[in-house]
GROMACS .gro file of C-alpha atoms in nm:
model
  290
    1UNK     CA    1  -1.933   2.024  -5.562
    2UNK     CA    2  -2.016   1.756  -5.334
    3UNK     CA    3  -2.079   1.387  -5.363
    4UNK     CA    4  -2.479   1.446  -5.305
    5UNK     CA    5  -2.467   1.760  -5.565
    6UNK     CA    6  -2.284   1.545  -5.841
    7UNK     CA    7  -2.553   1.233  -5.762
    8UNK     CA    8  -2.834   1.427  -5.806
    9UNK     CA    9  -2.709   1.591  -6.151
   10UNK     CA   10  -2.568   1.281  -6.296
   11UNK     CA   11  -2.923   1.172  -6.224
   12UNK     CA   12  -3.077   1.450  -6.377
   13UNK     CA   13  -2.885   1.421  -6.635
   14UNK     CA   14  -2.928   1.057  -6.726
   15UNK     CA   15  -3.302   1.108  -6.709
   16UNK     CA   16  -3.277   1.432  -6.901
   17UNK     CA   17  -3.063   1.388  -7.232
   18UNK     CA   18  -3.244   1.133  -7.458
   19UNK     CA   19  -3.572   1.327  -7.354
   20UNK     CA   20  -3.660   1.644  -7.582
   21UNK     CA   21  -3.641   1.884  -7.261
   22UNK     CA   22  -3.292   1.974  -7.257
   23UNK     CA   23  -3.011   1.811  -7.026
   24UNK     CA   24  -2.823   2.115  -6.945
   25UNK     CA   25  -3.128   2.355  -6.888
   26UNK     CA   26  -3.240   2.074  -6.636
   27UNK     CA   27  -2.832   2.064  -6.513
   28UNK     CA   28  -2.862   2.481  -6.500
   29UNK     CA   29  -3.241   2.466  -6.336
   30UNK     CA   30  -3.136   2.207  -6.064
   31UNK     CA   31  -2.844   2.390  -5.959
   32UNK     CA   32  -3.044   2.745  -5.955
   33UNK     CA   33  -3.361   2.603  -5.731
   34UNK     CA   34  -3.147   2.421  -5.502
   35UNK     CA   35  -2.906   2.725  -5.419
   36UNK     CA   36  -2.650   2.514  -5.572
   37UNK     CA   37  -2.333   2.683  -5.788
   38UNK     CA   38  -2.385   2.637  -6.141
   39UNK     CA   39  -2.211   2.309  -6.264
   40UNK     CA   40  -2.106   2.474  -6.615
   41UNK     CA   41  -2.036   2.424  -6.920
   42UNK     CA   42  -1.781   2.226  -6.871
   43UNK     CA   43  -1.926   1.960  -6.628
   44UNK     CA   44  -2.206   1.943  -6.851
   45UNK     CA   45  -2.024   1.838  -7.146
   46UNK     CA   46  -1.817   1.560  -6.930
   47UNK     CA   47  -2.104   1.415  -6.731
   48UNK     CA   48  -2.278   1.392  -7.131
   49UNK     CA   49  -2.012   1.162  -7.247
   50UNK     CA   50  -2.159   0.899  -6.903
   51UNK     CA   51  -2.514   0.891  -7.168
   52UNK     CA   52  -2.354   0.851  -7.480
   53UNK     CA   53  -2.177   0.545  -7.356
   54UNK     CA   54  -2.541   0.396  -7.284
   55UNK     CA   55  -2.592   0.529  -7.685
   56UNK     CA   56  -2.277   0.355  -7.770
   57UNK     CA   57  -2.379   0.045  -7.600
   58UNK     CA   58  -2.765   0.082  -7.713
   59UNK     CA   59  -2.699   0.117  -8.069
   60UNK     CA   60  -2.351  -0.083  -8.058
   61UNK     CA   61  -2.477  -0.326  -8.391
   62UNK     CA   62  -2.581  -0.032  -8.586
   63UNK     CA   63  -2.256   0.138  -8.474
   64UNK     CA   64  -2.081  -0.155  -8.503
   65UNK     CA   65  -2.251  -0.203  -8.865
   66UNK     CA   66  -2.206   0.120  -8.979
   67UNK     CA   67  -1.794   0.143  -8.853
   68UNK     CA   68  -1.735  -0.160  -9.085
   69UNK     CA   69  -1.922  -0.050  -9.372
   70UNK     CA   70  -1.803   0.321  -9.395
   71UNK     CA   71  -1.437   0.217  -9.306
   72UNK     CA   72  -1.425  -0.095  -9.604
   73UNK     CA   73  -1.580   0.187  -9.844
   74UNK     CA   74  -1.262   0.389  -9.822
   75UNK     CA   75  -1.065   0.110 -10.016
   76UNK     CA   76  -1.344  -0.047 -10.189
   77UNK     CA   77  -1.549   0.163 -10.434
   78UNK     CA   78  -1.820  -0.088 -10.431
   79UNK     CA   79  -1.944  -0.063 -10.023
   80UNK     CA   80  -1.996   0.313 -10.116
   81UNK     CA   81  -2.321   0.234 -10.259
   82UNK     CA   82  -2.407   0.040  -9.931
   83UNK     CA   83  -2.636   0.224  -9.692
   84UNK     CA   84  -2.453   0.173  -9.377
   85UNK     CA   85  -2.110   0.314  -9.517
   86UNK     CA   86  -2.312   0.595  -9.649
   87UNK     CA   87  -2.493   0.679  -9.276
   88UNK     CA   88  -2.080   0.688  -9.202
   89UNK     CA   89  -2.033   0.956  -9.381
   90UNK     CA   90  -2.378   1.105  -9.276
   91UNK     CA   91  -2.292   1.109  -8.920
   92UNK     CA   92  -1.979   1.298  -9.028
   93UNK     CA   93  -2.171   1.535  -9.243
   94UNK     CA   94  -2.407   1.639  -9.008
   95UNK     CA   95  -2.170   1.691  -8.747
   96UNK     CA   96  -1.978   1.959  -8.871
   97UNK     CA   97  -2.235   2.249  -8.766
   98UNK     CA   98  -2.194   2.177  -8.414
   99UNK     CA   99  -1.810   2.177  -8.446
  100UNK     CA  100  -1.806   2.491  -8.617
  101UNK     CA  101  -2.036   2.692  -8.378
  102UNK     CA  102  -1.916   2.476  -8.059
  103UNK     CA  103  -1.641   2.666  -8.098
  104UNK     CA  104  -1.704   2.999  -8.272
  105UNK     CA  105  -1.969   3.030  -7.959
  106UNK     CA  106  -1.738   2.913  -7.678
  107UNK     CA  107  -1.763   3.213  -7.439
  108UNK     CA  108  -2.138   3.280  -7.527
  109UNK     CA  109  -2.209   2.895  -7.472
  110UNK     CA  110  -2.020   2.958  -7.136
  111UNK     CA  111  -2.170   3.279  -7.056
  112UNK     CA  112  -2.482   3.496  -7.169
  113UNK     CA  113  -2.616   3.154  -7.330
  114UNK     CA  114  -2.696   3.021  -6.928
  115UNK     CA  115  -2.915   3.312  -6.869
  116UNK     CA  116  -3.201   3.201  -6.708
  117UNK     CA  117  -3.448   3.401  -6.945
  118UNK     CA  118  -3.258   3.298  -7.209
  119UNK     CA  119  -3.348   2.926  -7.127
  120UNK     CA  120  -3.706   2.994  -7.049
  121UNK     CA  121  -3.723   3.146  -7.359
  122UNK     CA  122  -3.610   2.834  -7.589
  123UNK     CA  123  -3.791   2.625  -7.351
  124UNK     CA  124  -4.142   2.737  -7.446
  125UNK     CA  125  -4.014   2.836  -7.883
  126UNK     CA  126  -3.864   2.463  -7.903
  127UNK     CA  127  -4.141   2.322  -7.750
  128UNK     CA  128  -4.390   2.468  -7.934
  129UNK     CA  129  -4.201   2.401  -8.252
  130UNK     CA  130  -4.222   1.976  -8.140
  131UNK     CA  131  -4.621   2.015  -8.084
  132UNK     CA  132  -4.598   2.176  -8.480
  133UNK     CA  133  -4.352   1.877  -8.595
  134UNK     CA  134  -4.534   1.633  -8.415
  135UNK     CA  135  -4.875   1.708  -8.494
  136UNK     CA  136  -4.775   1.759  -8.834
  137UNK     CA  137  -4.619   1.357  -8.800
  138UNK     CA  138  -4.944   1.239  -8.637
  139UNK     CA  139  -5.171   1.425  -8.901
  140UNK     CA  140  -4.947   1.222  -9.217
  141UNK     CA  141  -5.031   0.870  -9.001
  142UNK     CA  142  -5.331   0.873  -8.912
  143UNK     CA  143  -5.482   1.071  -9.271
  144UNK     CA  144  -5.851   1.149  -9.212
  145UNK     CA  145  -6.155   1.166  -9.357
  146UNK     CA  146  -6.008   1.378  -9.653
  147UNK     CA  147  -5.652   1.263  -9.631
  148UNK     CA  148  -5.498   0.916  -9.720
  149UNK     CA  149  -5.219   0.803  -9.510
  150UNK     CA  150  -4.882   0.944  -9.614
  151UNK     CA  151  -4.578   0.763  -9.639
  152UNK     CA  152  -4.277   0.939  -9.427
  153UNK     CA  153  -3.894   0.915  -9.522
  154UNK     CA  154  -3.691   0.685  -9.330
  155UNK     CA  155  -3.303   0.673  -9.226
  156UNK     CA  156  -3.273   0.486  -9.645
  157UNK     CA  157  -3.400   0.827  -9.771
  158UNK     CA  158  -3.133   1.049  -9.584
  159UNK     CA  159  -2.955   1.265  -9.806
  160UNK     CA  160  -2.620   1.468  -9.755
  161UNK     CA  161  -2.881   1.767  -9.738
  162UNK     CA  162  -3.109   1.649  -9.502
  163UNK     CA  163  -2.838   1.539  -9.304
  164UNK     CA  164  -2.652   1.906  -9.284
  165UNK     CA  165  -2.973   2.051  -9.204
  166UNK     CA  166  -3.005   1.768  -8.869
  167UNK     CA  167  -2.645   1.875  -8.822
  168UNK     CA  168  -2.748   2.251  -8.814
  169UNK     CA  169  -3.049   2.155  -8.548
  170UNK     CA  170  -2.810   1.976  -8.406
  171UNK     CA  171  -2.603   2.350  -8.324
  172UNK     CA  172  -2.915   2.497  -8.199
  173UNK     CA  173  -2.880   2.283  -7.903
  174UNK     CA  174  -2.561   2.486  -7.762
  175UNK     CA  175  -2.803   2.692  -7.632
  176UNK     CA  176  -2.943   2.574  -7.337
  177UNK     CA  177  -3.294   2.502  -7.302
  178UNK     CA  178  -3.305   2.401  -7.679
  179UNK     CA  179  -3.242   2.053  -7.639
  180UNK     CA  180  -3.072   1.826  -7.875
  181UNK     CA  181  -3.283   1.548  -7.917
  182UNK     CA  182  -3.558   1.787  -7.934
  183UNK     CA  183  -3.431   2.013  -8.196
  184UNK     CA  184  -3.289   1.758  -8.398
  185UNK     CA  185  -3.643   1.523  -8.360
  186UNK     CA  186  -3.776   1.850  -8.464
  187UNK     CA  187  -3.657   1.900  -8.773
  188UNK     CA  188  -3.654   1.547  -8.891
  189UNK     CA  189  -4.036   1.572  -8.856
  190UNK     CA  190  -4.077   1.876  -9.012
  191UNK     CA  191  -3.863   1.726  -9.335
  192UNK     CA  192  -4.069   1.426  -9.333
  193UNK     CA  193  -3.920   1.145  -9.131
  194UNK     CA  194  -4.045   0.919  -8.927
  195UNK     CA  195  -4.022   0.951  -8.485
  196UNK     CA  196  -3.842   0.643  -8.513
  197UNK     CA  197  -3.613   0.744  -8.760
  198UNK     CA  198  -3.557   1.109  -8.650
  199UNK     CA  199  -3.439   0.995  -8.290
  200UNK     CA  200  -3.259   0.702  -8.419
  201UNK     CA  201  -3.016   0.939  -8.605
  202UNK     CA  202  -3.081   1.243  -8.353
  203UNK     CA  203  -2.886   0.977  -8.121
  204UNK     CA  204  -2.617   0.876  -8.360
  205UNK     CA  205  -2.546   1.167  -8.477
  206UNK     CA  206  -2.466   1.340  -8.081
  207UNK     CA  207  -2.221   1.057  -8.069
  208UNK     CA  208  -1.895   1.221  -8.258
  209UNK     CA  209  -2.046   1.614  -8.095
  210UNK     CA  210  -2.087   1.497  -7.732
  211UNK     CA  211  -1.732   1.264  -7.734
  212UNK     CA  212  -1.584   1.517  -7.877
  213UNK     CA  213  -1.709   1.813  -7.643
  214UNK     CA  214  -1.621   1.615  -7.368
  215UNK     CA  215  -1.281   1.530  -7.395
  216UNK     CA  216  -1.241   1.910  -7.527
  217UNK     CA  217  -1.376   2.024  -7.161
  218UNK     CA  218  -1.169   1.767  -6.982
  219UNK     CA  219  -0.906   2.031  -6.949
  220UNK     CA  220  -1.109   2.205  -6.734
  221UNK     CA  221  -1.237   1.946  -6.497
  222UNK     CA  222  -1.034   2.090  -6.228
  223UNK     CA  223  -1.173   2.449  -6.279
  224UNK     CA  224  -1.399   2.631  -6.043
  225UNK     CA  225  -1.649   2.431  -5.912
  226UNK     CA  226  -1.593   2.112  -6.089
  227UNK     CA  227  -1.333   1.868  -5.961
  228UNK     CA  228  -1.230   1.515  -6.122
  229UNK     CA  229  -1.459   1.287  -5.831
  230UNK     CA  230  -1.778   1.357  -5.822
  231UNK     CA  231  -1.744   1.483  -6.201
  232UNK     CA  232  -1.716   1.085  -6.254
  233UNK     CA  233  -1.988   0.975  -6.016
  234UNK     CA  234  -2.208   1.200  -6.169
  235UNK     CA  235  -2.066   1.016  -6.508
  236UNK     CA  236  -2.126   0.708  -6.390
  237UNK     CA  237  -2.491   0.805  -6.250
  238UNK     CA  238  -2.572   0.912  -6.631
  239UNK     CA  239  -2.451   0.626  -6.801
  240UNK     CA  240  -2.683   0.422  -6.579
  241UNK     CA  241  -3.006   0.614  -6.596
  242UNK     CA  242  -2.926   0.707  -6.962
  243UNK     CA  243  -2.940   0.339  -7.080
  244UNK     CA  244  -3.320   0.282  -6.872
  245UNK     CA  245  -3.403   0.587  -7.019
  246UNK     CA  246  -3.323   0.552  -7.425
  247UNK     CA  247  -3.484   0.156  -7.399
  248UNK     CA  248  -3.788   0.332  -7.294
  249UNK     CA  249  -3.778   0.625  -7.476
  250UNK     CA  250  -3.694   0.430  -7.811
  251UNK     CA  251  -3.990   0.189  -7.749
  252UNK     CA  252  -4.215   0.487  -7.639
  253UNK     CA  253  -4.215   0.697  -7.955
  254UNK     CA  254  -4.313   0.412  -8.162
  255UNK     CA  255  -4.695   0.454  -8.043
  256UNK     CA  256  -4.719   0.749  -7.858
  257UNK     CA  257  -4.709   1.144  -7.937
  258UNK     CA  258  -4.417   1.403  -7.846
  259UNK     CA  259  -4.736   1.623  -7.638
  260UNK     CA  260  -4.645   1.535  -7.273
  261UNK     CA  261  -4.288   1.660  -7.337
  262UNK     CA  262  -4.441   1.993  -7.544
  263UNK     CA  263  -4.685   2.055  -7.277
  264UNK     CA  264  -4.415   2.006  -7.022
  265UNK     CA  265  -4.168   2.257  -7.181
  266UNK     CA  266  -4.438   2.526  -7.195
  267UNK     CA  267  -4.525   2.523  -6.848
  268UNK     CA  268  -4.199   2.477  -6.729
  269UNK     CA  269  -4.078   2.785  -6.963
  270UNK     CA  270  -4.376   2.991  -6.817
  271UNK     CA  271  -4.317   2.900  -6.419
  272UNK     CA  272  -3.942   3.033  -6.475
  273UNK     CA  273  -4.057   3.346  -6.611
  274UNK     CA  274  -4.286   3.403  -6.387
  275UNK     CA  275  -4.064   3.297  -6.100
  276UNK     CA  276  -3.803   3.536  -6.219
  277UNK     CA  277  -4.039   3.809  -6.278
  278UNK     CA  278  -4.180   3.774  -5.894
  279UNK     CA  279  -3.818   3.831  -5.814
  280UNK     CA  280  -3.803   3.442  -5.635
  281UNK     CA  281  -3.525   3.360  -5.927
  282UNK     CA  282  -3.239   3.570  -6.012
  283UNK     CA  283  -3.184   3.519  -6.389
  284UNK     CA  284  -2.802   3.493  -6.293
  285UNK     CA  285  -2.845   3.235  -6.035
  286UNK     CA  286  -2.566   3.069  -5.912
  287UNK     CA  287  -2.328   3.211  -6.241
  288UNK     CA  288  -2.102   3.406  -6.048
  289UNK     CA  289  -1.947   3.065  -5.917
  290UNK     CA  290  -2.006   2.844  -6.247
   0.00000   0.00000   0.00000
């Protein structure tokens, strides 16, 4: 990999992650259209851990918040009643899918899951499961002329439940394409909660899943096509564009509807097909060397 390849997919990265349209399709698609060797599995997980510092830094009082909380309740039995301690344990919760499957579904995450038509495929489903969750969200704001206004759950109404089942939207995202802020956004509409809240914990949740990923795949930083330099430029690149990108995506969701990113998923899902149909895209592009 060179200094220019690793520059351009920390960037795409970094603009990619915190947006529900999939970091390591866009990683995948980048590398296919440009003629590029796929970066992998394992690059992706490493150059992920660059945006969850920006999380880590973005969120550090809640973080910092939640650390002191969950870590006093061990020893004192009356923090466990506090919110914070119990978004701890949350966190924890609804990470456990993702470890499970991460590795259960090592070689398929590493292999038939980075079929192009497989990505295409969860492109277009995933996004057309946000326009459901979304409109669904809008429809509960806004009311109408039959409909009164109706109250969604925040992060004070998360359950252990609610939080396994963001954990298990959370595993969908091993597949590329699926996206993890999408998926998990997703479902946190679909069960009620607000945008603000879904993507808050959609972010804190990836924190323990993407740290941990990382430093599994660190091993193989050396491996094929990936080697330990431009693996941390690209890193770097992330962190950078990853903390522009959550301010603004954070403050964007507040007022404004998950359709561009729907619509974009669709069309982007279609044009592969299509591309790979016409024979212009080999649905195994650049694998041989990822």
């Amino acid at each position: 990999m060179s200094w220019f390849e690793s520059f351009v997919l920390g960037l795409v990265q970094g603009l990619t992650e915190f947006l529900p349209i999939s970091s390591s399709a866009h990683l995948r698609l980048t590398a296919a259209f440009a003629g590029w060797h796929d970066p992998g599995a394992a690059f992706t997980a490493i150059s992920q851990i660059g945006t969850e510092a920006a999380v880590l830094i973005y969120f550090r009082k809640d973080i910092s918040r939640i650390l002191s909380a969950w870590f006093r309740s061990l020893t004192d039995r009356s923090m466990r009643s506090d919110h914070d301690a119990k978004m701890g344990w949350l966190v924890i919760v609804g990470s456990i899918p993702i470890g499970v499957l991460g590795i259960t579904l090592k070689d398929q995450i590493e292999g038939p899951f980075r079929d192009l038509r497989l990505i295409a495929t969860t492109l277009i489903v995933l996004g057309i499961v946000l326009g459901i969750a979304d409109r669904l969200a809008a429809r509960d704001e806004s009311g109408g002329r039959h409909r009164v206004v109706k109250e969604r759950k925040t992060l004070q109404d998360l359950n252990v439940r609610d939080g396994l089942i963001f954990g298990f939207c959370q595993a969908m995202a091993l597949v590329p394409g699926v996206s993890r802020s999408g998926a998990t956004i997703s479902g946190g509409l679909l069960m009620g909660y607000t945008r603000e809240a879904a993507a808050r914990y959609s972010f804190l949740l990836a924190i323990p899943a993407v740290l941990a990923s990382g430093a599994y795949e660190l091993k193989d930083a050396n491996e094929g096509h990936v080697s330990w330099g431009p693996t941390i430029f690209a890193t770097l690149v992330a962190f950078v564009v990853g903390y522009a990108v959550i301010a603004w995506f954070m403050r964007f969701i507040t007022t404004k509807s998950f359709m561009p990113f729907v619509i974009y998923r669709i069309i982007l899902g279609a044009v592969l097909f299509l591309l790979i149909w016409a024979g212009v895209l080999s649905p195994h592009a650049g694998e041989s060397a990822g």
